XYZ file of C-alpha atoms in Angstrom:
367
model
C 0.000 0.000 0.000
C 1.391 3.397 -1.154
C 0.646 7.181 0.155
C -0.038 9.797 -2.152
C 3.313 10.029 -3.083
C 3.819 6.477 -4.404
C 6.013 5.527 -1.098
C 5.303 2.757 0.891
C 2.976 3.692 4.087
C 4.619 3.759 7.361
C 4.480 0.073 9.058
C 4.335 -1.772 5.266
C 8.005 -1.486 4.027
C 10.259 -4.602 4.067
C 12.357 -3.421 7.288
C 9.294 -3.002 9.518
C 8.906 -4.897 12.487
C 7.050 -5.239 15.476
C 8.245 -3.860 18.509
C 9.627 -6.579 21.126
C 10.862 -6.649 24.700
C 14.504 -6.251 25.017
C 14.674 -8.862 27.553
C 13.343 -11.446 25.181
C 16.602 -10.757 22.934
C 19.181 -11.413 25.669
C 17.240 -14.278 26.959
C 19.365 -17.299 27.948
C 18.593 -20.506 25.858
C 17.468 -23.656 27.309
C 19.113 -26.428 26.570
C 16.933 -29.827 25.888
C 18.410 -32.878 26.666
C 20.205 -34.388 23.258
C 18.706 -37.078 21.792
C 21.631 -39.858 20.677
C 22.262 -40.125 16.907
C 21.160 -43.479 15.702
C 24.275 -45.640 14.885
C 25.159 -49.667 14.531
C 24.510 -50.562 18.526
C 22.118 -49.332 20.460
C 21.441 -45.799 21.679
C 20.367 -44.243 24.734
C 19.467 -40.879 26.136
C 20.390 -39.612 29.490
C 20.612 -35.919 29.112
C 17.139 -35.593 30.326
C 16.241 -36.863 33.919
C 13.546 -39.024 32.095
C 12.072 -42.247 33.522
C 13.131 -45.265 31.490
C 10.074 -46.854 32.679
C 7.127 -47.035 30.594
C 3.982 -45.179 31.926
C 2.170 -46.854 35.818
C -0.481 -49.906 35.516
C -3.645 -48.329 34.428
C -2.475 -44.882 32.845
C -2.227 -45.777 29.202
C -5.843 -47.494 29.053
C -6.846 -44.295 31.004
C -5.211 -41.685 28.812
C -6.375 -43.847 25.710
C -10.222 -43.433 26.966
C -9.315 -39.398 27.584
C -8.382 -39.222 23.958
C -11.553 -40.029 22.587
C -12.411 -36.507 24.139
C -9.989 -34.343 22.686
C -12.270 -32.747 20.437
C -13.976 -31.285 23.540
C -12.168 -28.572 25.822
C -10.669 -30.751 29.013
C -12.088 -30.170 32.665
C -11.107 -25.876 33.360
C -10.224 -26.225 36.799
C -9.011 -30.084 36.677
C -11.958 -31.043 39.208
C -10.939 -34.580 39.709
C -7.814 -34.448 39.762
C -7.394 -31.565 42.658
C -9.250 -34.021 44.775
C -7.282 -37.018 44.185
C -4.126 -34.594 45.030
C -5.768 -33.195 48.120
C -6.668 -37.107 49.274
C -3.226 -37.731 48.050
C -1.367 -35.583 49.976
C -3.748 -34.256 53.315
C -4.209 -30.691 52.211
C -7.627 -28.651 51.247
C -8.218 -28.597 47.341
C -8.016 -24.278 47.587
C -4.594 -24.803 48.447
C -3.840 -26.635 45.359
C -3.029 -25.313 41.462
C -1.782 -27.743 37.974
C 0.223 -26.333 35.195
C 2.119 -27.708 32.423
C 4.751 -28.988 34.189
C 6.366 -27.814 37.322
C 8.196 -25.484 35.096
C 4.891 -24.254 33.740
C 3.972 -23.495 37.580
C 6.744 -21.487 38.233
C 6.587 -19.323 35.610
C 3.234 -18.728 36.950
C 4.527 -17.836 40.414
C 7.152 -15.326 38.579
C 4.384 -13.675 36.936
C 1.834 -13.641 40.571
C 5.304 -12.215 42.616
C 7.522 -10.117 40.082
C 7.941 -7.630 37.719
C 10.671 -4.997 36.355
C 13.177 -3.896 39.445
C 12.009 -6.934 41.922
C 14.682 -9.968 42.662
C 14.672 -13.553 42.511
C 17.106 -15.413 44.863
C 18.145 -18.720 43.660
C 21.580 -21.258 43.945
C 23.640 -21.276 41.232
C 24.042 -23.919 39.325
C 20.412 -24.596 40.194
C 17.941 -25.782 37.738
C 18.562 -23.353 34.373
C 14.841 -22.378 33.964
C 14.981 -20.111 36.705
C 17.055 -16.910 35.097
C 14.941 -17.457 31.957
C 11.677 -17.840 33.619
C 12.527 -14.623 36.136
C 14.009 -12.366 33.095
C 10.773 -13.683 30.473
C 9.093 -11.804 34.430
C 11.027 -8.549 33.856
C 12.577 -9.702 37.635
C 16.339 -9.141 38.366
C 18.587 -12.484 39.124
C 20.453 -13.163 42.017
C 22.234 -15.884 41.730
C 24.192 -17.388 45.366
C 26.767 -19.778 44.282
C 27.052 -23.597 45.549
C 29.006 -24.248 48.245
C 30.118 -28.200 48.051
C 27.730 -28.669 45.287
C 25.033 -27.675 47.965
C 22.861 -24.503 48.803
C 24.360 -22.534 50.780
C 21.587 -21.142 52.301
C 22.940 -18.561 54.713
C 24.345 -16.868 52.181
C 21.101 -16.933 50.146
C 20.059 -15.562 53.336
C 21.948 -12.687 53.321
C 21.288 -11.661 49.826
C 17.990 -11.116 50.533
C 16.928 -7.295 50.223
C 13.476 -5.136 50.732
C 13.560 -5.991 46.390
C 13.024 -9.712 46.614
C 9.706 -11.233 45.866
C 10.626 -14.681 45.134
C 12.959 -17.438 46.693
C 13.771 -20.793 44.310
C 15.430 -23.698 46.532
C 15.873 -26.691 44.537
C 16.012 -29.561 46.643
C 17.274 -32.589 44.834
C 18.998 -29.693 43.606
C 19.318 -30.175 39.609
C 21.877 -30.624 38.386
C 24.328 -31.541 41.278
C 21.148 -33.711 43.199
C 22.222 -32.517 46.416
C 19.542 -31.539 49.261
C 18.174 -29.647 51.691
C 18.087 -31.011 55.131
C 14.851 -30.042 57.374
C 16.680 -28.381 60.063
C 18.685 -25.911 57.702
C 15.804 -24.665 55.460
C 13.769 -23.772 58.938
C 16.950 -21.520 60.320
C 16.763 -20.346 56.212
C 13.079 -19.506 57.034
C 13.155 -17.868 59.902
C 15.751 -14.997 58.160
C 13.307 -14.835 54.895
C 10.831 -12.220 55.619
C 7.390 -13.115 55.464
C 5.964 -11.130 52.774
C 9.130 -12.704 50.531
C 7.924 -16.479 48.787
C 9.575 -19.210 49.298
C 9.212 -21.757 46.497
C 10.917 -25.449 47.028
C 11.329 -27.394 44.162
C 10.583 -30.886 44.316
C 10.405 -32.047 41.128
C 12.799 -35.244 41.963
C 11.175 -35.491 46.020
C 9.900 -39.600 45.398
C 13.741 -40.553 44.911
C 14.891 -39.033 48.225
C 16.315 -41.361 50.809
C 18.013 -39.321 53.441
C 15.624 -38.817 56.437
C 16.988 -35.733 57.578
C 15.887 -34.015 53.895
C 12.514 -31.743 54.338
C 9.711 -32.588 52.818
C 8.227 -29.397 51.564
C 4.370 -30.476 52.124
C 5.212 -30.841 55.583
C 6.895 -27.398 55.662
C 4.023 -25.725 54.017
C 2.126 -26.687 56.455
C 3.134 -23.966 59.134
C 4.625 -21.409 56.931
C 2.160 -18.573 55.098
C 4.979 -17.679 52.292
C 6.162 -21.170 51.710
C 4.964 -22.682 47.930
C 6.090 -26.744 46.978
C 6.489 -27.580 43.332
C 5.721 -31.486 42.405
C 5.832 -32.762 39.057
C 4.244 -36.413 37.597
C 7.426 -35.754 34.864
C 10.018 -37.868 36.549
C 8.998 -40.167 39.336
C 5.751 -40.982 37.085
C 6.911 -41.021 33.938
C 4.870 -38.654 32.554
C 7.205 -36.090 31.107
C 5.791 -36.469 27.766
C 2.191 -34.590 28.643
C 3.963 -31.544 30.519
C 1.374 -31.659 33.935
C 2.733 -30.165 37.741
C 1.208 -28.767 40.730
C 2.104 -26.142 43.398
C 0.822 -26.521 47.055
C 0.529 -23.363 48.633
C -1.817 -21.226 51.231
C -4.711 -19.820 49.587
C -3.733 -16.461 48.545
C -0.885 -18.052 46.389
C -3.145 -20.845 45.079
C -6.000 -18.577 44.111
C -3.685 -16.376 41.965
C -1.908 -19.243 40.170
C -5.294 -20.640 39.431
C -6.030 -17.026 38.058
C -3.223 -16.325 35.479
C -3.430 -19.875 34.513
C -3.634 -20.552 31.145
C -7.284 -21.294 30.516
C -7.358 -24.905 29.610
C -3.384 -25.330 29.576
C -3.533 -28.893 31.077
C -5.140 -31.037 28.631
C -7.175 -33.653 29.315
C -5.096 -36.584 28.459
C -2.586 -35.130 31.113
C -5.387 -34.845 33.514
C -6.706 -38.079 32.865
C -2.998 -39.916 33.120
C -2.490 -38.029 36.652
C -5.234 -39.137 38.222
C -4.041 -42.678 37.476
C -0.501 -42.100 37.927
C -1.777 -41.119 41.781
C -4.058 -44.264 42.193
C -0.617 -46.814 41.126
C 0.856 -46.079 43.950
C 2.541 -49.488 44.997
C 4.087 -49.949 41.357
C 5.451 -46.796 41.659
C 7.243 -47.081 44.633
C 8.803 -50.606 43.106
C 10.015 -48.452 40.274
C 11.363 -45.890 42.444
C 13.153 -48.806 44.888
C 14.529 -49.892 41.699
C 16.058 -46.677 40.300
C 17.759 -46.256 43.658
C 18.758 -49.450 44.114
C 20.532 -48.970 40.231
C 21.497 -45.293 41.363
C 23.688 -47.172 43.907
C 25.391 -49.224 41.957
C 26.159 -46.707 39.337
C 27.453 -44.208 41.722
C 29.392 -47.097 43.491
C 31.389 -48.209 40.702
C 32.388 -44.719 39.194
C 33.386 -44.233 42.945
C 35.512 -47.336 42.527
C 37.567 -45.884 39.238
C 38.239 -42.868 42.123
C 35.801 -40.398 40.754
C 34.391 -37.719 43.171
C 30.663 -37.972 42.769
C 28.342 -35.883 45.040
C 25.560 -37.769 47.388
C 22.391 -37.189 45.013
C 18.889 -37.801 46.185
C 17.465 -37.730 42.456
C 17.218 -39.954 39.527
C 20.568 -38.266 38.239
C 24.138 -37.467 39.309
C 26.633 -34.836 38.989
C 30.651 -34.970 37.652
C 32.050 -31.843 38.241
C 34.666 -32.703 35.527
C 35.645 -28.512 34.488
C 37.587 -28.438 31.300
C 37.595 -32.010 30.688
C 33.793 -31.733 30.358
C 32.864 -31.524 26.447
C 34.798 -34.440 25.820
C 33.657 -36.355 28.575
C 30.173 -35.839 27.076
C 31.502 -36.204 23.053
C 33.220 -39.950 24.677
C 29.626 -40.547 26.035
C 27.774 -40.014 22.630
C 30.695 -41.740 20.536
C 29.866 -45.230 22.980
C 26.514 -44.658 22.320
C 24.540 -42.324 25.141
C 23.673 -39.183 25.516
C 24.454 -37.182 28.675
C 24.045 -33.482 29.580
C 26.901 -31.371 29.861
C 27.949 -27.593 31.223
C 30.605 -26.253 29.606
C 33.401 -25.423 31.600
C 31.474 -27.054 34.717
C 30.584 -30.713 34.711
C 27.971 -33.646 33.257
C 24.812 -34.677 34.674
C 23.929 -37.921 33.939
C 20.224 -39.816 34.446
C 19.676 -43.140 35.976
C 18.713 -45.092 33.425
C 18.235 -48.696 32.265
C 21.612 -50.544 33.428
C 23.234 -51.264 30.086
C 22.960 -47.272 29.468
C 24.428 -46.932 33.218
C 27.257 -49.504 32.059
C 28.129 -47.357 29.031
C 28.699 -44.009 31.112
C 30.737 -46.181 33.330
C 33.285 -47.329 31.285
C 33.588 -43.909 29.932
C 34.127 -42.640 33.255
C 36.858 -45.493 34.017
C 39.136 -43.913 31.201
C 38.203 -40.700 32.955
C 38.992 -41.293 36.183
């Protein structure tokens, strides 16, 4: 379209382009797990914290009877399953929210807490959503570094100002899987101010076996500005349909439910949760299992004399600095993915044994 003077109008020339945020340009990039290159032997991928288990007893017959629905909009405020959770887990259904994913959830609570000039605390290296999620918020990042792969919560403490909204503790932290012990997140409390929220991450809680680790429910319970993150990505093997939940005190529940993306959980996801939650005794013979293989894994790369960190996930950590890339490059030339940090270290999913076995005898000419 052309103005009186046979020049393009304003807006239609082949330069013009729409305004965006400048924070969207500088954004960090997420890294997906890499998926192994097919080759003569077999292949496997453990660059994602994904379950090699296939779905819980009863969840594919229940997601296949969901999908004969999909042409209809799923349940808005995921009825059922908000009172299977709340059976579940002992707390009132207004104290619950779903989202796609745990990740999906916390990019909710960034956008219920923050905005341009607030602060995020969080560990660093903590799980690598968290500056992308708080920057997509306009929020500024304050990252407290690990101190022996752990949080080192009194110093997370201390970088608390009258600016921060929002507190991340990842506990299995991802990616080293270290934790949080119960007695050390209530002194970290007790310094947070109570207007400030506390989120804890429990996206890899099921695989815990230290008894001193909080649980974050329990936490919750007593504490107005605490939030807990689940997910049914890793534990229940449902990473494929993207569905987590917060548990939080009303006034934080009620405003995730309210910038929720109408209709964001579908109803296959719904439908595969509420199942997940009813298989409870498989699941917690999968779960034995994966520690039980965790175990062996961690013992025998402890064995060629690597340093491996005490991890409470369904992953561990090789702090392995320069040496990294071609640690991971060995990985992917025997046949398995893993998921490196530059400059940093690997992290490396529990996954069936002859995967383990491969990342193993990597390790041993590592070591």
């Amino acid at each position: 379209m052309a103005n009186s003077a046979g020049e393009p109008a304003a807006g239609t020339g082949s330069s013009a382009r729409p305004k965006l945020r400048e924070a969207v340009a500088g954004l960090p990039a997420y890294k997906a797990g890499k998926a192994p290159t097919p080759g003569a032997g077999p292949s496997y991928k453990l660059a994602s914290n994904e379950n090699p288990y296939p779905p819980l007893p009863g969840v594919l017959e229940a997601a296949t009877v969901a999908a004969a629905s999909v042409n209809r909009y799923p349940d808005f405020g995921s009825g059922e399953l908000l009172g299977v959770l709340a059976a579940y887990y002992d707390v009132p259904v207004e104290h619950l929210a779903v989202g796609t994913g745990s990740v999906g959830v916390a990019q909710q609570l960034l956008q219920i807490t923050t905005g341009p000039g607030d602060e995020v605390v969080y560990a660093w290296r903590s799980f690598e959503a968290y500056p992308i999620l708080a920057r997509i918020a306009g929020a500024t990042c304050v990252q407290v570094p690990l101190r022996d792969e752990r949080h080192d919560l009194g110093a997370m403490a201390d970088a608390v100002t009258e600016r921060t909204r929002l507190i991340f503790v990842c506990t299995p932290n991802n990616p080293t899987g270290t934790v949080v012990h119960r007695d050390e997140l209530e002194r970290f409390l007790d310094r947070v101010p109570s207007d400030v929220l506390v989120v804890i991450d429990e996206a890899y809680r099921e695989f815990n076996r230290d008894p001193a680790v909080a649980d974050g429910i329990d936490v919750y319970r007593d504490r107005a500005n605490v939030c807990v993150l689940r997910t049914f990505s890793k534990a229940y093997g449902l990473a494929g349909l993207r569905i987590g939940f917060a548990v939080a005190h009303p006034p934080v529940a009620a405003a995730l439910r309210a910038c929720a993306v109408p209709f964001g959980v579908n109803v296959v996801a719904q439908a595969a949760a509420v199942a997940s939650l009813r298989a409870g005794d498989a699941l917690r013979e999968r779960v034995a299992a994966l520690v039980a293989e965790r175990g062996r894994v961690l013992d025998a790369l402890r064995a060629h004399g690597l340093a491996v960190p005490a991890t409470e996930a369904n992953f561990y950590w090789l702090r392995l600095g320069e040496r990294t890339e071609k640690f991971a490059a060995a990985c992917e030339e025997a046949g398995v993915t893993v998921r490196p940090f530059a400059g940093e270290g690997v992290r490396v999913t529990i996954g069936e044994p002859a995967a383990n076995d491969l990342v193993i005898a990597v390790a041993a000419r590592f070591a």
